[in-house]
Amino acid sequence: MCSSDLSATASRTATATRTATPTPVTEIVISLLLTRAVSVPAPAYAVPVRVSLYRGPSVPGSRTPVVELDLVSDQTGMIDVIVPGLDGVYDLVVKPSGALSHEVSAVSLRPNAIRAVSLDKDRFRDGDADGNDRIDAVDLARLRAAYGRTSLDPLFDPAVDFDRDGEVTVLDFSAVVRNLGYAGPIPVN
């Protein structure tokens, strides 16, 4: 038998291939109303912010977040949150660094949807230097220790420079005194 007499037949067997299925996402756009020494836009508005979502309705102190993210707002006080496709009703808690948290209850979220949440009707209450969501004597003591100092001073405490102007002044002091005794989350409708 010569090699020319051989005929080769190729057969292909179908094999399963995986096609990536895009995960549906939910986008939440949050606008914050912050107290700063300068107007928007400015670097002073870019602050660390914790965003927490709880399956609603929920009760503060007896809930566990479904999603908790540490983000930074942009120079206009905006945050763009993208999470795996949530579907249902959630309570949203937003806490900028140095301020009390705000809570929006019963936020309806859907996969592949954008939800705008405006927290710019009620200004965030500054004065929470230690981040415990209360403005109390501990925050006041920390402010007193840094009062009059600038960002060039080694004893400057940026956590009590609430207006983010690089110095601890009467404006920062008044934020603590004005909000002393308040605790978050503050309900926002």
Coordinates of N, CA and C in Angstrom, one line a residue:
M1 N 0.8 -1.1 0.0 CA 0.0 0.0 0.0 C 0.9 1.2 0.0
C2 N 0.6 2.1 -0.9 CA 1.4 3.3 -1.0 C 0.7 4.4 -0.2
S3 N 1.6 5.3 0.1 CA 1.1 6.4 1.0 C 0.0 7.2 0.3
S4 N 0.0 7.1 -1.1 CA -1.0 7.9 -1.8 C -2.4 7.3 -1.7
D5 N -2.4 6.0 -1.3 CA -3.7 5.3 -1.2 C -4.4 5.6 0.2
L6 N -3.7 6.2 1.1 CA -4.3 6.4 2.4 C -5.0 7.8 2.3
S7 N -6.2 7.7 2.8 CA -6.9 9.0 2.9 C -7.2 9.2 4.4
A8 N -6.9 10.4 4.8 CA -7.1 10.7 6.2 C -8.4 11.5 6.3
T9 N -9.2 11.1 7.2 CA -10.4 11.9 7.5 C -10.3 12.4 8.9
A10 N -10.4 13.7 9.0 CA -10.3 14.3 10.3 C -11.7 14.5 10.8
S11 N -11.9 14.1 12.0 CA -13.2 14.3 12.6 C -13.0 15.2 13.9
R12 N -13.9 16.1 14.1 CA -13.8 17.0 15.2 C -14.9 16.7 16.2
T13 N -14.5 16.7 17.4 CA -15.4 16.4 18.5 C -15.7 17.8 19.2
A14 N -17.0 18.0 19.3 CA -17.4 19.3 20.0 C -16.9 19.3 21.4
T15 N -16.3 20.4 21.8 CA -15.9 20.5 23.2 C -16.6 21.7 23.8
A16 N -17.0 21.6 25.0 CA -17.7 22.7 25.7 C -16.7 23.8 26.0
T17 N -17.1 25.0 25.6 CA -16.2 26.2 26.0 C -17.0 27.1 26.9
R18 N -16.3 27.7 27.8 CA -16.9 28.6 28.7 C -16.9 30.0 28.2
T19 N -18.1 30.6 28.2 CA -18.2 32.0 27.8 C -18.4 32.7 29.1
A20 N -17.6 33.8 29.3 CA -17.8 34.6 30.5 C -19.1 35.3 30.5
T21 N -19.9 35.1 31.5 CA -21.1 35.7 31.7 C -20.9 37.0 32.5
P22 N -21.2 38.1 32.0 CA -20.9 39.3 32.8 C -21.8 39.4 34.0
T23 N -21.1 39.7 35.1 CA -21.9 39.8 36.4 C -22.7 41.1 36.4
P24 N -24.0 41.0 36.6 CA -24.7 42.3 36.7 C -24.2 43.2 37.8
V25 N -24.1 44.4 37.6 CA -23.7 45.4 38.6 C -24.7 46.4 38.9
T26 N -24.7 47.0 40.0 CA -25.5 48.1 40.4 C -24.6 49.3 40.7
E27 N -24.9 50.4 40.1 CA -24.1 51.6 40.3 C -24.9 52.6 41.1
I28 N -24.3 53.1 42.2 CA -24.9 54.1 43.1 C -24.1 55.3 43.0
V29 N -24.7 56.4 42.6 CA -24.0 57.7 42.6 C -24.5 58.5 43.7
I30 N -23.5 58.9 44.6 CA -23.9 59.6 45.9 C -23.3 61.0 45.8
S31 N -24.1 62.0 46.1 CA -23.5 63.4 46.3 C -23.6 63.8 47.7
L32 N -22.5 64.4 48.2 CA -22.4 64.8 49.6 C -22.3 66.3 49.7
L33 N -22.9 66.8 50.8 CA -22.8 68.2 51.1 C -21.9 68.3 52.4
L34 N -20.6 68.8 52.1 CA -19.6 68.9 53.1 C -19.3 70.4 53.4
T35 N -18.8 70.6 54.6 CA -18.4 72.0 55.0 C -16.9 72.1 54.8
R36 N -16.6 73.0 53.9 CA -15.1 73.2 53.7 C -14.8 74.7 53.6
A37 N -13.6 75.1 53.7 CA -13.2 76.5 53.7 C -13.1 77.0 52.3
V38 N -13.2 76.2 51.3 CA -13.1 76.6 49.9 C -14.4 76.0 49.2
S39 N -14.6 76.6 48.0 CA -15.8 76.1 47.2 C -15.4 75.0 46.3
V40 N -16.4 74.3 45.9 CA -16.3 73.1 45.0 C -15.9 73.6 43.6
P41 N -15.1 72.9 42.8 CA -14.3 71.7 43.2 C -13.0 72.1 43.9
A42 N -12.5 71.3 44.8 CA -11.3 71.5 45.5 C -10.8 70.2 46.1
P43 N -9.5 70.1 46.3 CA -9.0 68.8 46.9 C -9.6 68.6 48.3
A44 N -10.0 69.7 49.0 CA -10.6 69.5 50.4 C -11.8 68.7 50.4
Y45 N -12.5 68.5 49.2 CA -13.7 67.7 49.1 C -13.4 66.2 48.9
A46 N -12.2 65.9 48.5 CA -11.8 64.5 48.3 C -11.4 63.9 49.7
V47 N -12.4 63.2 50.3 CA -12.2 62.7 51.7 C -12.5 61.2 51.7
P48 N -11.9 60.5 52.6 CA -12.3 59.1 52.8 C -13.7 59.0 53.2
V49 N -14.4 58.0 52.7 CA -15.9 57.8 53.0 C -16.1 56.3 53.1
R50 N -16.8 55.9 54.1 CA -17.3 54.6 54.3 C -18.7 54.5 53.8
V51 N -19.0 53.6 52.9 CA -20.4 53.3 52.4 C -20.8 51.9 52.8
S52 N -21.9 51.8 53.5 CA -22.4 50.6 54.0 C -23.8 50.4 53.5
L53 N -24.1 49.2 53.0 CA -25.5 48.8 52.6 C -26.0 47.7 53.4
Y54 N -27.2 47.8 54.0 CA -27.8 46.8 54.8 C -29.1 46.4 54.2
R55 N -29.5 45.1 54.2 CA -30.7 44.7 53.7 C -31.8 45.3 54.5
G56 N -32.7 46.1 53.9 CA -33.7 46.8 54.6 C -35.0 46.1 54.8
P57 N -35.8 46.5 55.7 CA -35.5 47.6 56.7 C -34.6 47.0 57.8
S58 N -33.7 47.9 58.3 CA -32.8 47.4 59.3 C -32.8 48.4 60.5
V59 N -32.2 47.9 61.6 CA -32.2 48.7 62.8 C -30.7 48.9 63.2
P60 N -30.3 50.2 63.3 CA -28.9 50.4 63.7 C -28.5 49.7 65.0
G61 N -27.4 49.1 65.1 CA -26.9 48.4 66.3 C -27.2 46.9 66.2
S62 N -28.1 46.5 65.3 CA -28.4 45.1 65.3 C -28.5 44.6 63.8
R63 N -27.5 45.1 63.0 CA -27.5 44.7 61.6 C -26.0 44.4 61.1
T64 N -25.9 43.7 60.1 CA -24.7 43.4 59.5 C -24.7 43.9 58.0
P65 N -23.7 44.6 57.6 CA -23.7 45.1 56.2 C -23.6 44.0 55.2
V66 N -24.3 44.2 54.1 CA -24.2 43.3 53.0 C -23.0 43.7 52.2
V67 N -22.8 45.0 52.1 CA -21.6 45.5 51.4 C -21.1 46.7 52.2
E68 N -19.8 46.7 52.4 CA -19.1 47.8 53.1 C -17.9 48.2 52.3
L69 N -17.8 49.4 51.9 CA -16.7 49.9 51.1 C -16.0 51.1 51.7
D70 N -14.7 51.2 51.6 CA -14.0 52.4 52.0 C -13.5 53.1 50.7
L71 N -14.1 54.3 50.4 CA -13.8 54.9 49.1 C -13.3 56.4 49.4
V72 N -13.0 57.1 48.4 CA -12.7 58.5 48.5 C -13.6 59.3 47.5
S73 N -14.2 60.3 48.1 CA -15.0 61.2 47.2 C -14.1 62.0 46.3
D74 N -14.7 62.5 45.2 CA -13.9 63.3 44.3 C -13.9 64.7 44.8
Q75 N -13.3 65.6 44.0 CA -13.2 67.0 44.4 C -14.4 67.8 44.4
T76 N -15.6 67.2 44.1 CA -16.9 67.9 44.2 C -17.7 67.2 45.2
G77 N -17.2 66.2 46.0 CA -18.0 65.5 47.0 C -18.9 64.4 46.4
M78 N -18.5 63.9 45.3 CA -19.3 62.8 44.6 C -18.6 61.5 44.8
I79 N -19.4 60.4 44.9 CA -18.9 59.1 45.0 C -19.6 58.2 44.0
D80 N -18.9 57.4 43.3 CA -19.5 56.5 42.4 C -19.2 55.1 42.9
V81 N -20.3 54.4 43.3 CA -20.1 53.1 43.9 C -20.6 52.0 42.9
I82 N -19.8 51.0 42.7 CA -20.2 49.9 41.8 C -20.1 48.6 42.6
V83 N -21.2 48.0 42.7 CA -21.3 46.7 43.5 C -21.9 45.6 42.7
P84 N -21.6 44.3 43.0 CA -22.3 43.3 42.3 C -23.8 43.4 42.3
G85 N -24.5 43.1 41.3 CA -25.9 43.3 41.1 C -26.8 43.1 42.3
L86 N -27.1 44.1 43.1 CA -28.0 44.0 44.2 C -29.4 44.1 43.7
D87 N -30.3 43.4 44.3 CA -31.7 43.4 43.9 C -32.5 43.4 45.1
G88 N -33.2 44.6 45.4 CA -34.1 44.6 46.6 C -34.0 46.0 47.2
V89 N -34.4 46.1 48.4 CA -34.5 47.3 49.2 C -33.4 47.3 50.3
Y90 N -32.6 48.3 50.3 CA -31.5 48.4 51.2 C -31.5 49.7 52.0
D91 N -30.8 49.7 53.1 CA -30.6 51.0 53.9 C -29.1 51.3 53.6
L92 N -28.9 52.6 53.2 CA -27.6 53.1 52.8 C -27.1 54.0 53.9
V93 N -25.9 53.7 54.4 CA -25.2 54.6 55.4 C -23.9 55.1 54.8
V94 N -23.7 56.4 54.8 CA -22.5 57.0 54.3 C -21.9 57.8 55.4
K95 N -20.6 57.6 55.6 CA -19.8 58.3 56.7 C -18.5 58.9 56.1
P96 N -18.5 60.2 55.9 CA -17.3 60.8 55.5 C -16.3 60.9 56.7
S97 N -15.1 60.9 56.5 CA -14.1 61.0 57.6 C -14.3 62.3 58.3
G98 N -14.4 62.3 59.6 CA -14.5 63.5 60.4 C -15.9 64.0 60.6
A99 N -16.9 63.3 60.0 CA -18.3 63.7 60.1 C -19.2 62.6 60.6
L100 N -20.4 62.9 61.0 CA -21.3 61.9 61.4 C -21.9 61.3 60.1
S101 N -22.3 60.0 60.2 CA -22.9 59.3 59.1 C -24.3 59.8 58.9
H102 N -24.8 59.6 57.6 CA -26.2 59.8 57.2 C -26.7 58.5 56.7
E103 N -28.0 58.3 56.9 CA -28.6 57.1 56.5 C -29.9 57.4 55.6
V104 N -29.9 56.7 54.5 CA -31.1 56.8 53.6 C -31.7 55.4 53.7
S105 N -33.0 55.3 54.2 CA -33.7 54.0 54.3 C -34.5 53.7 53.0
A106 N -34.7 52.4 52.8 CA -35.5 51.9 51.7 C -35.1 52.4 50.4
V107 N -33.8 52.2 50.1 CA -33.3 52.5 48.7 C -33.5 51.3 47.9
S108 N -34.2 51.4 46.8 CA -34.5 50.3 45.9 C -33.4 50.2 44.9
L109 N -32.7 49.0 44.9 CA -31.6 48.8 43.9 C -31.9 47.6 43.0
R110 N -31.5 47.7 41.8 CA -31.7 46.7 40.8 C -30.4 46.4 40.0
P111 N -30.2 45.1 39.6 CA -29.0 44.8 38.8 C -29.1 45.6 37.5
N112 N -27.9 45.9 37.0 CA -27.7 46.7 35.7 C -28.5 48.0 35.7
A113 N -28.5 48.6 36.9 CA -29.2 49.9 37.0 C -28.3 50.9 37.7
I114 N -28.6 52.2 37.5 CA -27.9 53.3 38.2 C -28.9 53.9 39.1
R115 N -28.5 54.2 40.3 CA -29.3 54.8 41.3 C -28.6 56.0 41.9
A116 N -29.2 57.2 41.7 CA -28.6 58.4 42.3 C -29.2 58.6 43.7
V117 N -28.3 58.9 44.6 CA -28.7 59.2 46.0 C -28.1 60.5 46.4
S118 N -29.0 61.5 46.7 CA -28.5 62.8 47.0 C -28.5 63.0 48.5
L119 N -27.3 63.2 49.0 CA -27.1 63.6 50.4 C -26.7 65.0 50.6
D120 N -27.1 65.8 49.6 CA -26.7 67.2 49.6 C -27.8 68.2 50.1
K121 N -28.8 67.7 50.7 CA -29.9 68.6 51.2 C -29.6 68.9 52.7
D122 N -28.9 68.0 53.4 CA -28.6 68.3 54.8 C -27.1 68.1 54.9
R123 N -26.4 69.2 55.3 CA -24.9 69.2 55.5 C -24.5 68.1 56.5
F124 N -23.4 67.4 56.2 CA -22.9 66.5 57.2 C -22.3 67.2 58.4
R125 N -22.6 66.7 59.6 CA -22.1 67.3 60.8 C -20.7 66.9 61.1
D126 N -19.8 67.9 61.0 CA -18.4 67.7 61.3 C -18.1 67.7 62.8
G127 N -17.0 67.1 63.2 CA -16.6 67.1 64.6 C -16.2 65.7 65.1
D128 N -16.3 64.7 64.3 CA -16.1 63.3 64.8 C -14.6 62.9 64.5
A129 N -13.7 63.4 65.3 CA -12.3 63.2 65.1 C -11.8 61.8 65.2
D130 N -12.4 61.0 66.1 CA -12.0 59.7 66.4 C -12.8 58.6 65.6
G131 N -13.7 59.0 64.8 CA -14.4 58.1 63.9 C -15.4 57.2 64.5
N132 N -15.9 57.4 65.7 CA -16.8 56.5 66.3 C -18.3 56.9 66.1
D133 N -18.5 57.8 65.2 CA -19.9 58.3 64.8 C -20.6 59.0 65.9
R134 N -19.8 59.6 66.8 CA -20.4 60.4 67.9 C -19.5 61.7 68.0
I135 N -20.1 62.8 68.4 CA -19.2 64.0 68.7 C -19.4 64.2 70.1
D136 N -18.2 64.0 70.8 CA -18.3 64.0 72.3 C -17.0 64.6 72.9
A137 N -16.8 64.5 74.2 CA -15.7 65.1 74.9 C -14.3 64.6 74.3
V138 N -14.3 63.4 73.8 CA -13.0 62.9 73.3 C -12.6 63.7 72.1
D139 N -13.6 64.0 71.2 CA -13.3 64.8 70.0 C -12.9 66.2 70.4
L140 N -13.5 66.8 71.4 CA -13.2 68.1 71.9 C -11.8 68.2 72.5
A141 N -11.4 67.2 73.2 CA -10.1 67.1 73.8 C -9.0 67.0 72.7
R142 N -9.3 66.3 71.7 CA -8.3 66.1 70.6 C -8.2 67.4 69.9
L143 N -9.3 68.1 69.7 CA -9.3 69.4 69.1 C -8.5 70.4 69.9
R144 N -8.7 70.5 71.2 CA -8.0 71.4 72.1 C -6.5 71.2 72.0
A145 N -6.0 69.9 71.9 CA -4.6 69.6 71.8 C -4.0 70.1 70.5
A146 N -4.7 70.2 69.5 CA -4.2 70.7 68.2 C -4.6 72.1 67.8
Y147 N -5.3 72.8 68.7 CA -5.8 74.1 68.4 C -4.6 75.1 68.1
G148 N -4.8 75.8 67.0 CA -3.8 76.8 66.6 C -2.6 76.3 65.8
R149 N -2.6 75.0 65.6 CA -1.5 74.4 64.8 C -1.8 74.3 63.3
T150 N -0.8 74.4 62.5 CA -0.9 74.3 61.1 C -0.3 73.0 60.6
S151 N -0.5 72.7 59.3 CA 0.0 71.5 58.7 C 1.5 71.4 58.7
L152 N 2.2 72.5 58.9 CA 3.6 72.6 59.0 C 4.1 72.2 60.4
D153 N 3.3 72.2 61.4 CA 3.6 71.8 62.8 C 3.6 70.3 63.0
P154 N 4.6 69.7 63.6 CA 4.6 68.3 63.8 C 3.5 67.8 64.7
L155 N 2.9 68.7 65.5 CA 1.8 68.3 66.4 C 0.4 68.5 65.8
F156 N 0.4 68.9 64.5 CA -0.8 69.2 63.8 C -1.6 67.8 63.6
D157 N -2.9 67.9 63.9 CA -3.7 66.7 63.8 C -4.7 66.9 62.7
P158 N -4.5 66.3 61.5 CA -5.4 66.5 60.4 C -6.8 66.0 60.6
A159 N -7.0 65.2 61.6 CA -8.4 64.7 61.9 C -9.3 65.7 62.5
V160 N -8.7 66.8 63.1 CA -9.5 67.9 63.7 C -9.5 69.1 62.8
D161 N -8.9 69.0 61.6 CA -9.0 70.1 60.7 C -10.2 69.9 59.8
F162 N -11.4 70.1 60.3 CA -12.6 69.7 59.7 C -12.9 70.4 58.4
D163 N -12.5 71.6 58.3 CA -12.7 72.4 57.0 C -11.6 72.2 56.0
R164 N -10.6 71.4 56.3 CA -9.5 71.0 55.5 C -8.8 72.2 54.9
D165 N -8.5 73.2 55.7 CA -7.8 74.3 55.2 C -6.3 74.4 55.7
G166 N -5.9 73.3 56.4 CA -4.5 73.2 56.8 C -4.1 73.8 58.1
E167 N -5.1 74.2 58.8 CA -4.9 74.8 60.2 C -6.1 74.5 61.1
V168 N -5.9 74.4 62.3 CA -6.9 74.1 63.3 C -7.3 75.5 63.9
T169 N -8.5 76.0 63.6 CA -8.9 77.3 63.9 C -10.2 77.3 64.7
V170 N -10.8 78.5 64.9 CA -12.0 78.7 65.5 C -13.2 78.0 64.7
L171 N -13.0 78.0 63.4 CA -14.0 77.3 62.5 C -14.1 75.8 62.8
D172 N -13.0 75.2 63.1 CA -13.0 73.7 63.4 C -13.5 73.6 64.8
F173 N -13.1 74.5 65.7 CA -13.6 74.4 67.1 C -15.2 74.6 67.1
S174 N -15.7 75.5 66.3 CA -17.1 75.7 66.3 C -17.9 74.5 65.7
A175 N -17.3 73.8 64.8 CA -17.9 72.6 64.3 C -18.1 71.6 65.4
V176 N -17.2 71.4 66.3 CA -17.3 70.4 67.4 C -18.3 70.9 68.4
V177 N -18.2 72.2 68.8 CA -19.1 72.8 69.8 C -20.5 72.7 69.3
R178 N -20.8 73.1 68.0 CA -22.1 73.2 67.4 C -22.7 71.8 67.4
N179 N -21.9 70.8 67.2 CA -22.5 69.4 67.0 C -22.2 68.5 68.2
L180 N -21.7 69.0 69.3 CA -21.4 68.2 70.5 C -22.7 67.5 70.9
G181 N -22.6 66.2 71.2 CA -23.7 65.5 71.7 C -24.5 64.7 70.6
Y182 N -24.3 65.1 69.3 CA -24.9 64.4 68.2 C -24.2 63.1 67.9
A183 N -25.0 62.1 67.4 CA -24.5 60.8 67.0 C -25.1 60.4 65.7
G184 N -24.4 59.6 64.9 CA -24.9 59.1 63.7 C -25.4 57.6 63.9
P185 N -26.1 57.1 62.9 CA -26.4 57.8 61.6 C -27.6 58.7 61.7
I186 N -27.5 59.8 61.0 CA -28.6 60.8 61.0 C -29.5 60.4 59.8
P187 N -30.8 60.2 60.1 CA -31.8 59.8 59.0 C -32.0 60.9 58.0
V188 N -31.9 60.6 56.7 CA -32.2 61.5 55.6 C -33.3 61.0 54.8
N189 N -34.3 61.8 54.5 CA -35.4 61.3 53.6 C -35.2 61.8 52.2

